[in-house]
PDB file of N, CA and C in Angstrom:
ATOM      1  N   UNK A   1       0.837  -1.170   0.000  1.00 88.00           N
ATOM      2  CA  UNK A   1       0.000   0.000   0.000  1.00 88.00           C
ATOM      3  C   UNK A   1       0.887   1.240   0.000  1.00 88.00           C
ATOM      4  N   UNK A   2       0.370   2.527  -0.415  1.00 92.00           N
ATOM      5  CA  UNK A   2       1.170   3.751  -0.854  1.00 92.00           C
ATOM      6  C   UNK A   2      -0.128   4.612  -0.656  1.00 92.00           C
ATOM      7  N   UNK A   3       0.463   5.804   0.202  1.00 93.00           N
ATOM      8  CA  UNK A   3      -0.649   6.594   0.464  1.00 93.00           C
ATOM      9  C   UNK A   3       0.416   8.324  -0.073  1.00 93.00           C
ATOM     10  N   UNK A   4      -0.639   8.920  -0.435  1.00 95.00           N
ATOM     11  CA  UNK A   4       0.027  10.366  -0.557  1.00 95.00           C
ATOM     12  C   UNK A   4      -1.478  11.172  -0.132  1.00 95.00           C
ATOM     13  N   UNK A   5      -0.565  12.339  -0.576  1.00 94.00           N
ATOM     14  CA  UNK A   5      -2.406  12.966  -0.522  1.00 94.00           C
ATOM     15  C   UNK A   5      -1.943  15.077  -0.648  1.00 94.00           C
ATOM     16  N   UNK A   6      -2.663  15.707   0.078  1.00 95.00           N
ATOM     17  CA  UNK A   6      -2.253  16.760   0.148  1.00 95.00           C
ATOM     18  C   UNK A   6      -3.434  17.496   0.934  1.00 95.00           C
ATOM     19  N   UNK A   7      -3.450  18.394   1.479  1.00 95.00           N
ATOM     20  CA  UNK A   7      -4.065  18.761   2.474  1.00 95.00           C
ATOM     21  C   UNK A   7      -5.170  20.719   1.474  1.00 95.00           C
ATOM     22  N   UNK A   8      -5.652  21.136   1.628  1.00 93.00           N
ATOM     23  CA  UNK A   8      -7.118  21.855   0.969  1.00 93.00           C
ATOM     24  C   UNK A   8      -7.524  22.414   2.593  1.00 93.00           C
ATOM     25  N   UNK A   9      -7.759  23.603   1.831  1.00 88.00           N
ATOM     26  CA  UNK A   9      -8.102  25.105   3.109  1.00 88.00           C
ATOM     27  C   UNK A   9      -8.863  24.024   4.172  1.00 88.00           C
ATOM     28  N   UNK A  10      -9.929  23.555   4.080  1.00 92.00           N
ATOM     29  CA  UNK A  10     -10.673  22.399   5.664  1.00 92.00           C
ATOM     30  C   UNK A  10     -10.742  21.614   5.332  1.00 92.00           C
ATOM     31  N   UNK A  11      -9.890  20.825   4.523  1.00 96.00           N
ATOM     32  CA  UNK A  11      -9.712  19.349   4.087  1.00 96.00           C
ATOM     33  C   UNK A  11      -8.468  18.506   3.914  1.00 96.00           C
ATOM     34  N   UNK A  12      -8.155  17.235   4.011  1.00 97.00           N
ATOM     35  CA  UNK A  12      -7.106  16.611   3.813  1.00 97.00           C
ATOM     36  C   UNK A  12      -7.446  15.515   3.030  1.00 97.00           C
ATOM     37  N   UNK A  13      -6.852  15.372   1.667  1.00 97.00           N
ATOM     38  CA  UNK A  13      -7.511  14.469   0.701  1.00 97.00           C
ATOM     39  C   UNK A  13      -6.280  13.670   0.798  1.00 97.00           C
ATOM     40  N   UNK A  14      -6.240  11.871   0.740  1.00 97.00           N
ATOM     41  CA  UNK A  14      -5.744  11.175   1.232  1.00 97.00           C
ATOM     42  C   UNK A  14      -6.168   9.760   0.364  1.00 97.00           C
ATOM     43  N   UNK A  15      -5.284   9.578  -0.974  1.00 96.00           N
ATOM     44  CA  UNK A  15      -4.949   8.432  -1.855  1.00 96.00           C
ATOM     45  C   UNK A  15      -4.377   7.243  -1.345  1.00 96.00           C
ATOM     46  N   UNK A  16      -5.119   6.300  -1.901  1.00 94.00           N
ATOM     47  CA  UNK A  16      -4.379   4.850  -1.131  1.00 94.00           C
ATOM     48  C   UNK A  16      -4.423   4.499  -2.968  1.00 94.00           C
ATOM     49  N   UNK A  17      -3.480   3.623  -2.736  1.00 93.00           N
ATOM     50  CA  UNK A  17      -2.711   3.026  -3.645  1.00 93.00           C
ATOM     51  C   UNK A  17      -2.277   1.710  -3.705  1.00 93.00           C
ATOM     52  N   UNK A  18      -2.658   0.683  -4.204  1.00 91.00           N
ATOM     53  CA  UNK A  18      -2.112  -0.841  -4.040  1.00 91.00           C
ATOM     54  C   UNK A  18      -2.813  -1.492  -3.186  1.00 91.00           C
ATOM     55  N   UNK A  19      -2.530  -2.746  -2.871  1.00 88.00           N
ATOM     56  CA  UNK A  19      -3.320  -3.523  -1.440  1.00 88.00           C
ATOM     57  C   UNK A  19      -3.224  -3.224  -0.221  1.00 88.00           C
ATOM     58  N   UNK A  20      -4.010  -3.106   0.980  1.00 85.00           N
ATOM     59  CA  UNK A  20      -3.478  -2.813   1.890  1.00 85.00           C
ATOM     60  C   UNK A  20      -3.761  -4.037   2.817  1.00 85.00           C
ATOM     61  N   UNK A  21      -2.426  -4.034   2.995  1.00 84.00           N
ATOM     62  CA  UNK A  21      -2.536  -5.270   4.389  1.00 84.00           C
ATOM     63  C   UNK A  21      -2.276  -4.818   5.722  1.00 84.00           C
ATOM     64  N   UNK A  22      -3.027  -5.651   6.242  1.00 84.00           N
ATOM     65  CA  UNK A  22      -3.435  -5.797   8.216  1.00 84.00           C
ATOM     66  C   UNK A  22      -2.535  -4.392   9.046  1.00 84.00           C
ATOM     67  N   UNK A  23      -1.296  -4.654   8.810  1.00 86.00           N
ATOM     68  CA  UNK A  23      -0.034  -4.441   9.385  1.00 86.00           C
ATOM     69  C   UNK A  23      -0.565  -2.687   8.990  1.00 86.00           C
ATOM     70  N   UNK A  24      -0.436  -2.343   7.536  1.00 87.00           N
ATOM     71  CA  UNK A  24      -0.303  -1.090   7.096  1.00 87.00           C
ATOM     72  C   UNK A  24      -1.975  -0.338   7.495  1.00 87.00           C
ATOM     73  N   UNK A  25      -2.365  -1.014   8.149  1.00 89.00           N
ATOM     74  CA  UNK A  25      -3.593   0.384   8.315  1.00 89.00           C
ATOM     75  C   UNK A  25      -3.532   1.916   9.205  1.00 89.00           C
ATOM     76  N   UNK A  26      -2.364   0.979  10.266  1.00 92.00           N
ATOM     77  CA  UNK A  26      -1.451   2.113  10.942  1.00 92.00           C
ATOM     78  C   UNK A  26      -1.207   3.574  10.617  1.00 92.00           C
ATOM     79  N   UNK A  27      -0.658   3.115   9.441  1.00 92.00           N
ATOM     80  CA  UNK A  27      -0.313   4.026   8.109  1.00 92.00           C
ATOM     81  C   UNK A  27      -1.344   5.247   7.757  1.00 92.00           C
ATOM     82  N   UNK A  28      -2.767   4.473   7.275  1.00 92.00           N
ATOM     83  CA  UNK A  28      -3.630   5.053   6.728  1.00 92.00           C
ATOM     84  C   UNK A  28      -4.650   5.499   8.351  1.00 92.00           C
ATOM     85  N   UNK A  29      -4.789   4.993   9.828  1.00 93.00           N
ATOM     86  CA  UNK A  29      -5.005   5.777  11.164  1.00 93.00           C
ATOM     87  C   UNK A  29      -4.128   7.381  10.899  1.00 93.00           C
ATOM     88  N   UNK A  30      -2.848   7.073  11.018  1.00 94.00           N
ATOM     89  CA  UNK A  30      -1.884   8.085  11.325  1.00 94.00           C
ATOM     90  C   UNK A  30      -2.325   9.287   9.900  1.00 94.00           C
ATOM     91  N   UNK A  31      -3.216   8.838   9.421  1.00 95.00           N
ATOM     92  CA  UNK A  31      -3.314  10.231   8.189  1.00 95.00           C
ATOM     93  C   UNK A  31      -3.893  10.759   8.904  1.00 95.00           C
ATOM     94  N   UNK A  32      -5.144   9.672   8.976  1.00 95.00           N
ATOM     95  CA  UNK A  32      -6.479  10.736  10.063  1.00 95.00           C
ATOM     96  C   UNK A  32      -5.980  11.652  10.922  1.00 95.00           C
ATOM     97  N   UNK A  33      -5.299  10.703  11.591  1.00 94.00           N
ATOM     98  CA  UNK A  33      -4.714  11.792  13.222  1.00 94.00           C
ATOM     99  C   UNK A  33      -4.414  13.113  12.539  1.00 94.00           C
ATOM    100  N   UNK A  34      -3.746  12.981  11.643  1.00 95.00           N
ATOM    101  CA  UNK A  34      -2.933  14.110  11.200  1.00 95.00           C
ATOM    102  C   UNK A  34      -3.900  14.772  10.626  1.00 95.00           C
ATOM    103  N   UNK A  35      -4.844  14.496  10.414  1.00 95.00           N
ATOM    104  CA  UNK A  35      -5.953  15.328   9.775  1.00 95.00           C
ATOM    105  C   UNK A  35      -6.359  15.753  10.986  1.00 95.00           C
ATOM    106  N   UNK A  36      -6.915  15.407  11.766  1.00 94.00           N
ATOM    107  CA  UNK A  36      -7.731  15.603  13.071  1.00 94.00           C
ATOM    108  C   UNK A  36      -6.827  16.937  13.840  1.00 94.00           C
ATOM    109  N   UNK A  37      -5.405  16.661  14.148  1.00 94.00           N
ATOM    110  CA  UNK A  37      -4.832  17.877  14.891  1.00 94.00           C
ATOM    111  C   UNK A  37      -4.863  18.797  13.885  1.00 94.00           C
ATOM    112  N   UNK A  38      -4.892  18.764  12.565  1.00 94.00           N
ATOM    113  CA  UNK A  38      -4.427  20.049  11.686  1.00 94.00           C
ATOM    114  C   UNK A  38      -5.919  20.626  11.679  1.00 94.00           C
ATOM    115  N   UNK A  39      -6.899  20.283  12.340  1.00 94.00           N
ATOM    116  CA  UNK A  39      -8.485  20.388  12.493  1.00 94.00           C
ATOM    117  C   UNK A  39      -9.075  20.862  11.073  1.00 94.00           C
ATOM    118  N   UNK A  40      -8.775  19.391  10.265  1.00 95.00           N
ATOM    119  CA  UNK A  40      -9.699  19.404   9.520  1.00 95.00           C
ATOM    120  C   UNK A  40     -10.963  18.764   9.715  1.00 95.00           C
ATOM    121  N   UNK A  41     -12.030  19.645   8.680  1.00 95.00           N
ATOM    122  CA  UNK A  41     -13.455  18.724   9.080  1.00 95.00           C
ATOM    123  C   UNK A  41     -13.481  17.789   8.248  1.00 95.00           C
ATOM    124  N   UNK A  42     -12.885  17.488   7.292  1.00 96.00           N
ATOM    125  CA  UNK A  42     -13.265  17.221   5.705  1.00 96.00           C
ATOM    126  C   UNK A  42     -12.004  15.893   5.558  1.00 96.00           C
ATOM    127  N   UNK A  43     -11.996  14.526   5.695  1.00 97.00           N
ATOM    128  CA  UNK A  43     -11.605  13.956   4.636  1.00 97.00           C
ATOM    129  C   UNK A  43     -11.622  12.959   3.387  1.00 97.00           C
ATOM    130  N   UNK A  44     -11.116  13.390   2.723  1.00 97.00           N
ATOM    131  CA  UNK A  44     -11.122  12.577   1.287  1.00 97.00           C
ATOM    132  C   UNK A  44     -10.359  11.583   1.345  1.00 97.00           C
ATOM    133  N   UNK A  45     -11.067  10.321   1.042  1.00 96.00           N
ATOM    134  CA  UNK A  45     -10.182   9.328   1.044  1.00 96.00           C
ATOM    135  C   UNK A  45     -10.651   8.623  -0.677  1.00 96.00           C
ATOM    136  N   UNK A  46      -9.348   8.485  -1.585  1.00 96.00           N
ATOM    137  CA  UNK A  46      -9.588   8.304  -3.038  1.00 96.00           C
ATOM    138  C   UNK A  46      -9.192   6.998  -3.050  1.00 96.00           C
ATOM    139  N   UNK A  47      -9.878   6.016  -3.582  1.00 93.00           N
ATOM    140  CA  UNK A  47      -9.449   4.630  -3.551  1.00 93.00           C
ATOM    141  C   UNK A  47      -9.677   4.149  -4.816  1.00 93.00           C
ATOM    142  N   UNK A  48      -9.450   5.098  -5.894  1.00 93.00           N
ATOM    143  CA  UNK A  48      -9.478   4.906  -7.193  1.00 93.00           C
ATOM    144  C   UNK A  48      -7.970   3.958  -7.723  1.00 93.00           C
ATOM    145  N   UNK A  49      -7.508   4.105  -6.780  1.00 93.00           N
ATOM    146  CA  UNK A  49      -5.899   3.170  -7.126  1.00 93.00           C
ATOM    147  C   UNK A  49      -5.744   1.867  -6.436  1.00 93.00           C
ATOM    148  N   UNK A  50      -6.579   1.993  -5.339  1.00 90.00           N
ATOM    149  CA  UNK A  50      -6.522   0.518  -4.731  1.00 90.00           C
ATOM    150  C   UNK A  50      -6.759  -0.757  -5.547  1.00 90.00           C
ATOM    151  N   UNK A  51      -5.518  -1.255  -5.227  1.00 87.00           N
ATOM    152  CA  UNK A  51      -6.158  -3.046  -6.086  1.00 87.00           C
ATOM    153  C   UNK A  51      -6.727  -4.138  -5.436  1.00 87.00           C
ATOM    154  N   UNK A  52      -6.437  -3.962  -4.000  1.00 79.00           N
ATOM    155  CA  UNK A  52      -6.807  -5.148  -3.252  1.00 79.00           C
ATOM    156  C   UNK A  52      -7.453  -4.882  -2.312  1.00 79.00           C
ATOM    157  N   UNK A  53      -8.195  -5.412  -1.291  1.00 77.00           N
ATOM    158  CA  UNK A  53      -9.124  -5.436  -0.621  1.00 77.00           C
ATOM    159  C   UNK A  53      -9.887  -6.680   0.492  1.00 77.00           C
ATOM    160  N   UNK A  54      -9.290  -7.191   1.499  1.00 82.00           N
ATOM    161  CA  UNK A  54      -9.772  -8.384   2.354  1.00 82.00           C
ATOM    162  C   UNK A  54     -11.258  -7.894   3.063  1.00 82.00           C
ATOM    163  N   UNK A  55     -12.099  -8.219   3.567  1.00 82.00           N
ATOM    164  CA  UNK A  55     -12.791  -8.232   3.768  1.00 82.00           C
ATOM    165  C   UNK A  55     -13.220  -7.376   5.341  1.00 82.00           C
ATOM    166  N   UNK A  56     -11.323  -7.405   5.914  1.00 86.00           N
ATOM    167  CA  UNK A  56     -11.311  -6.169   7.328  1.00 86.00           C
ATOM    168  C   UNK A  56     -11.415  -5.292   6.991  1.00 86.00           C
ATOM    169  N   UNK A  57     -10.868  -4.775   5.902  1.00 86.00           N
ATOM    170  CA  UNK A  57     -10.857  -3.250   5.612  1.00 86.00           C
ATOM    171  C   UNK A  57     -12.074  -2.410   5.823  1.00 86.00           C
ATOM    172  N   UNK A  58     -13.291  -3.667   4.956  1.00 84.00           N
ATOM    173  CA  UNK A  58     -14.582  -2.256   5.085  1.00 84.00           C
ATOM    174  C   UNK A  58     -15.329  -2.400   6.575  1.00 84.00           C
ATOM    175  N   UNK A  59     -14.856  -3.652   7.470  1.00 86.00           N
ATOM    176  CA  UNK A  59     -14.684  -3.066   9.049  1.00 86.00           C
ATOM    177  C   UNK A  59     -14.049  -1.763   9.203  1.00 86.00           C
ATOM    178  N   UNK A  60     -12.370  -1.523   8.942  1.00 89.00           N
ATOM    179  CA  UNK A  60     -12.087  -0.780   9.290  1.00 89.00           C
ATOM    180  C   UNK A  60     -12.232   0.862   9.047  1.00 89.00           C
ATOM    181  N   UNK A  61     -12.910   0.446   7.526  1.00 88.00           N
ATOM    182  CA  UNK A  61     -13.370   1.767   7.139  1.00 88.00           C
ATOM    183  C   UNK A  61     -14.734   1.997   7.797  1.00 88.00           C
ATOM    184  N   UNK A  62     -15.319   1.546   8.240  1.00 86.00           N
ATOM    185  CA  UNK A  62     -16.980   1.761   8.820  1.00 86.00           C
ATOM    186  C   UNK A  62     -16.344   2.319  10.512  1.00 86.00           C
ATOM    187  N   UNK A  63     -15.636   1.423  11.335  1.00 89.00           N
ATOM    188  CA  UNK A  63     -14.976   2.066  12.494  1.00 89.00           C
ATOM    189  C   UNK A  63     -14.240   3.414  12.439  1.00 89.00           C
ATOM    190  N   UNK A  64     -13.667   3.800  11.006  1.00 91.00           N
ATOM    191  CA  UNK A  64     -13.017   5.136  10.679  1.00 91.00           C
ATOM    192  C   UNK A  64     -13.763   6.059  10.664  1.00 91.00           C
ATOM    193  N   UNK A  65     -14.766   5.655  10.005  1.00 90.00           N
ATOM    194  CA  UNK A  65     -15.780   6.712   9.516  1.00 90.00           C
ATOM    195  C   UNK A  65     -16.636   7.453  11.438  1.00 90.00           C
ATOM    196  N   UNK A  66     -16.509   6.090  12.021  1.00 90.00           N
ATOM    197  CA  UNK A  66     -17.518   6.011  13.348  1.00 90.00           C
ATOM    198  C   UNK A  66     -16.428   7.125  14.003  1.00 90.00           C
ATOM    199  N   UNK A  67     -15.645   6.788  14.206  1.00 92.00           N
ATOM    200  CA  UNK A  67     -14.523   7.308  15.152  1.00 92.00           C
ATOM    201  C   UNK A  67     -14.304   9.357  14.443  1.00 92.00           C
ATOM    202  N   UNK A  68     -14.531   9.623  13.427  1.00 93.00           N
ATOM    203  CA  UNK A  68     -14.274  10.584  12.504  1.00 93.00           C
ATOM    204  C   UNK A  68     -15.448  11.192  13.198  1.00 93.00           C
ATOM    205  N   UNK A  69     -16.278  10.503  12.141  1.00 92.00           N
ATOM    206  CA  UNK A  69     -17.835  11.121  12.579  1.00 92.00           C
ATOM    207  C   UNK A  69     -18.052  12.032  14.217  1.00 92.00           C
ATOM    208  N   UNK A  70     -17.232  10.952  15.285  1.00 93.00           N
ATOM    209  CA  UNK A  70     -17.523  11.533  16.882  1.00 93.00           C
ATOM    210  C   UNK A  70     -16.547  12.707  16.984  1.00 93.00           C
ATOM    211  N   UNK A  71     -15.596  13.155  16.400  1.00 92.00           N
ATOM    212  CA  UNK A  71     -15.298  14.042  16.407  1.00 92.00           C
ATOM    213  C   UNK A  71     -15.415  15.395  15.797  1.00 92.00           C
ATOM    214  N   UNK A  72     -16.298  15.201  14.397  1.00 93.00           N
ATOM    215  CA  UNK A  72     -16.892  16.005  13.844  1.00 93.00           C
ATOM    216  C   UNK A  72     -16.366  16.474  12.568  1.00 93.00           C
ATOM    217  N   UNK A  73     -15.566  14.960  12.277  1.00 94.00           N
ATOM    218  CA  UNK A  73     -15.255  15.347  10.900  1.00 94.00           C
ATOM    219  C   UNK A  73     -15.970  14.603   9.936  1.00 94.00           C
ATOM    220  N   UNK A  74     -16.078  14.761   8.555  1.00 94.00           N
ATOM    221  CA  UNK A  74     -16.546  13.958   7.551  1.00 94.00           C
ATOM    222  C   UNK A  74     -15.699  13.233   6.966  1.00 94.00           C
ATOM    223  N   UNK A  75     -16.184  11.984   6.781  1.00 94.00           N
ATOM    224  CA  UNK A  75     -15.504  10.737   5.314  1.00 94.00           C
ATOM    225  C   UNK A  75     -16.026  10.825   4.105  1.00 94.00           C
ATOM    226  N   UNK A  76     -15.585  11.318   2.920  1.00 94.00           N
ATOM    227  CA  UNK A  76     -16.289  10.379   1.827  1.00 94.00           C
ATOM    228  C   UNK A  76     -15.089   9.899   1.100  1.00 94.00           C
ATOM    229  N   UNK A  77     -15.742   8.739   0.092  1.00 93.00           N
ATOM    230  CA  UNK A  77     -14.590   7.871  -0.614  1.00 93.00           C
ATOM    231  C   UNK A  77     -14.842   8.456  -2.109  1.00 93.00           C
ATOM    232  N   UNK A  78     -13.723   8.334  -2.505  1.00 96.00           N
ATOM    233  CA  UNK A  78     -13.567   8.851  -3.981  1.00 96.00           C
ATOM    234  C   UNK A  78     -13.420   7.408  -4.742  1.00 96.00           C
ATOM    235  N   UNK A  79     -14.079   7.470  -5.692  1.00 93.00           N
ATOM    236  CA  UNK A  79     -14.196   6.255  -6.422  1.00 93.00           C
ATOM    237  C   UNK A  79     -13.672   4.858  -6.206  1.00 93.00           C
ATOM    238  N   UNK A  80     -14.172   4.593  -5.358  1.00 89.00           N
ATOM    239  CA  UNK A  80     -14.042   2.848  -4.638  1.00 89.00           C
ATOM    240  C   UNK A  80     -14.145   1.963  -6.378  1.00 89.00           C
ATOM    241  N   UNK A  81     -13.284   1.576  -5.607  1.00 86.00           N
ATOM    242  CA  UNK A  81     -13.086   0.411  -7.456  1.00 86.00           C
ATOM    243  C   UNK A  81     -14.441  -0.890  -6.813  1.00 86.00           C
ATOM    244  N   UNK A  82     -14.689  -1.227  -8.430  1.00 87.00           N
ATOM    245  CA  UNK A  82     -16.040  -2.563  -8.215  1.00 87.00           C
ATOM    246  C   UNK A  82     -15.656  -3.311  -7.378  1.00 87.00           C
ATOM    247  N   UNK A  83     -15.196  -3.597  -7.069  1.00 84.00           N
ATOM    248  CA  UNK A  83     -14.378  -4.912  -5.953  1.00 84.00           C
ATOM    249  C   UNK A  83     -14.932  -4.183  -4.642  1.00 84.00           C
ATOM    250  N   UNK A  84     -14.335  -3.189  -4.230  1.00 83.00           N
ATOM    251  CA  UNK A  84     -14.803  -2.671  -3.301  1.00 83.00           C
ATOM    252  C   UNK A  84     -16.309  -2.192  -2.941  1.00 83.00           C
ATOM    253  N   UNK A  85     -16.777  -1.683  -3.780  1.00 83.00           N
ATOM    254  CA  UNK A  85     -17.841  -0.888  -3.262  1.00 83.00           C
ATOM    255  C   UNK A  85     -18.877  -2.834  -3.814  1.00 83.00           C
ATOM    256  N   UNK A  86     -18.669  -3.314  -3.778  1.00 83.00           N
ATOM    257  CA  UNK A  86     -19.486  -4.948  -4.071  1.00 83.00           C
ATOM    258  C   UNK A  86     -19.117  -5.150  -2.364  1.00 83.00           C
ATOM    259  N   UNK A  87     -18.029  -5.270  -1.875  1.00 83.00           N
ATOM    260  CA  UNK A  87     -18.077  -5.591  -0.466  1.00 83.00           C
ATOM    261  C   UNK A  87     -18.825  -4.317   0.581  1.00 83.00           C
ATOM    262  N   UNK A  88     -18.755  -3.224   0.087  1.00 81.00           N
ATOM    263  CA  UNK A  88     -19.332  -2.128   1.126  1.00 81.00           C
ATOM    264  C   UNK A  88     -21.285  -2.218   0.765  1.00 81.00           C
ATOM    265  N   UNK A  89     -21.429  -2.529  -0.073  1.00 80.00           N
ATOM    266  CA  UNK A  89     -22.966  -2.138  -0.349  1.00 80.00           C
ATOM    267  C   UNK A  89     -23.785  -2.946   0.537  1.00 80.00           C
ATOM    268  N   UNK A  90     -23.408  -4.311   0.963  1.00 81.00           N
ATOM    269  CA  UNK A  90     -24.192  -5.069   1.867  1.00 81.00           C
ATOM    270  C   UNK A  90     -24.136  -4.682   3.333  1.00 81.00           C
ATOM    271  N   UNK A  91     -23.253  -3.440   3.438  1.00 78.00           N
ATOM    272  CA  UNK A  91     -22.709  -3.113   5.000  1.00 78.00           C
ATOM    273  C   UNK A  91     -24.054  -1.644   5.409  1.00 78.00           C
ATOM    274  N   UNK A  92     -24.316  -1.333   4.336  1.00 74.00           N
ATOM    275  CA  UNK A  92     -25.155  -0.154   4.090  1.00 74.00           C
ATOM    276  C   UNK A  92     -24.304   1.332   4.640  1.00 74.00           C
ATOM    277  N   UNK A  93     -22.495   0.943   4.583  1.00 75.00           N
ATOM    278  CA  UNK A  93     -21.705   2.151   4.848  1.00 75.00           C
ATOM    279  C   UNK A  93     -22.532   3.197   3.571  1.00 75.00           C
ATOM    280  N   UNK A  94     -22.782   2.600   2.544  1.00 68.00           N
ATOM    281  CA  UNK A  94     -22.879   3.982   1.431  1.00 68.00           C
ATOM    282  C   UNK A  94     -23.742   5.036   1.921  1.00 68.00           C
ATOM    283  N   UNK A  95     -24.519   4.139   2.390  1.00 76.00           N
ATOM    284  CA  UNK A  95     -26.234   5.098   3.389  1.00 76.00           C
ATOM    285  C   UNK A  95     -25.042   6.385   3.834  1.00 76.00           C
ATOM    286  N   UNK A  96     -24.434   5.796   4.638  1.00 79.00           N
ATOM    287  CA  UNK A  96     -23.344   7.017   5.434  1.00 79.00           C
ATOM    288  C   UNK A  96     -22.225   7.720   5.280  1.00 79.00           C
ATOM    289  N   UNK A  97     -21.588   7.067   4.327  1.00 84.00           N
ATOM    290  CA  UNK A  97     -20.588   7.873   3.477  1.00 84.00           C
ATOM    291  C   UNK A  97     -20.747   8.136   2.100  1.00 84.00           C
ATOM    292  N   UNK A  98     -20.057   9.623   1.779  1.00 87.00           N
ATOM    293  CA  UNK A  98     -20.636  10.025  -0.059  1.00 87.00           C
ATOM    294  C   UNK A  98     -19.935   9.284  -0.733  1.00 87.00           C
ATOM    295  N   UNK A  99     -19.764   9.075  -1.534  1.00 89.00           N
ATOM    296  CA  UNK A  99     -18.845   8.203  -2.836  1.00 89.00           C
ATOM    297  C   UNK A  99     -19.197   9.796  -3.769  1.00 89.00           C
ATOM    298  N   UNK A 100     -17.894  10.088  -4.500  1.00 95.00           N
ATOM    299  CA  UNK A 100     -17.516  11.039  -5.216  1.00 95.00           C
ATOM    300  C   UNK A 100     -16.884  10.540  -6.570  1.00 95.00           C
ATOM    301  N   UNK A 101     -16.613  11.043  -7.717  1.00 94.00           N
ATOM    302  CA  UNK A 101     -16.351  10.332  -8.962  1.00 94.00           C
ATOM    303  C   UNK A 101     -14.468  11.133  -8.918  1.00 94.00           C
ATOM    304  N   UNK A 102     -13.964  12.266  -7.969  1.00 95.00           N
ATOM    305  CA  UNK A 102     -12.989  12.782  -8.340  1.00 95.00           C
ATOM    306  C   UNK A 102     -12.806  13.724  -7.153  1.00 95.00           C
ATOM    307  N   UNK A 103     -11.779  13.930  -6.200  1.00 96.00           N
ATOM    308  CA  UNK A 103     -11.341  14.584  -5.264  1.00 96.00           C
ATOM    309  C   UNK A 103     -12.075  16.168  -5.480  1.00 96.00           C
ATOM    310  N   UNK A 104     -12.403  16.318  -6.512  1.00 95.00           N
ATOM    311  CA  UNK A 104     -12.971  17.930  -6.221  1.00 95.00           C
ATOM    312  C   UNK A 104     -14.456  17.937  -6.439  1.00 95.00           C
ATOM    313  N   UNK A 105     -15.411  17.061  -6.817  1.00 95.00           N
ATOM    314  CA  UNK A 105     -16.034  16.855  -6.286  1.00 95.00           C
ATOM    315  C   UNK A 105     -16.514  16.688  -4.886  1.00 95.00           C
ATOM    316  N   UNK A 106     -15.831  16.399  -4.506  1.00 94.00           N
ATOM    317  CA  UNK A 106     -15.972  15.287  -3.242  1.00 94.00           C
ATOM    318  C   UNK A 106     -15.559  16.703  -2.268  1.00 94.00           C
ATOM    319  N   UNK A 107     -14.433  17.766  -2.692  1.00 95.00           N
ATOM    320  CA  UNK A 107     -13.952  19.026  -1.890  1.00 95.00           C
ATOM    321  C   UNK A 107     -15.507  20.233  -1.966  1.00 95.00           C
ATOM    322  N   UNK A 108     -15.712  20.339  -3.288  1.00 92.00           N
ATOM    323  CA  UNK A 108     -17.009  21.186  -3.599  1.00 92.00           C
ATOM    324  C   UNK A 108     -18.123  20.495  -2.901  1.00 92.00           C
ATOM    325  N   UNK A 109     -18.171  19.295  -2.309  1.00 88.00           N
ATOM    326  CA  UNK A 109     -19.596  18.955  -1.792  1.00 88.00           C
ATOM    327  C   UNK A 109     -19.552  19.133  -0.439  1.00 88.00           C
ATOM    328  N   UNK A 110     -18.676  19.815   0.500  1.00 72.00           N
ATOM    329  CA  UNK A 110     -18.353  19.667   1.645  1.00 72.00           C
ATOM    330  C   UNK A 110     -18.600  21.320   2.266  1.00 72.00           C
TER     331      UNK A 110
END
């Protein structure tokens, strides 16, 4: 997994890239944080590059979103590849997070 991203006046938009395994979610926590002290409300998470996907992740993305949410920030995902959004639709996360087609979308809807 490979994350970059870049940070927007109340937002921190935040690309994942490749598979992410168990070990590396650390990785993708420690953005949040870093979103959270730089007090953003807003983040973008683009998963238009992700290739892989186990079945914890959209646990861990539904607990991200929970944990975000109590502090008063927003999640939405930027184009979840078919693989993914086939495992999130039975979770009914979409009900609660936006899905966006492109990071500025997803910045203009906020």
């Amino acid at each position: 997994m490979e994350i970059s991203g870049y940070w927007e006046k109340d937002a921190r938009v935040i690309a994942v890239s490749g598979s992410i395994d168990p070990s590396e979610w650390v990785v993708l926590d420690a953005a949040f944080l870093a979103a959270q002290i730089a007090q953003r409300r807003h983040i973008v998470l683009n998963l238009s590059k992700m290739e892989g996907a186990e079945p914890w992740v959209v646990v861990k993305l539904f607990t991200s979103y929970l944990q975000l949410r109590q502090q008063g920030i927003r999640l939405s995902l930027v184009n979840p590849q078919p693989f993914l959004r086939r495992k999130l639709e039975p979770t009914n996360i979409p009900a609660f997070v936006d899905y966006f087609s492109s990071d500025l979308d997803a910045l203009k809807a906020a």
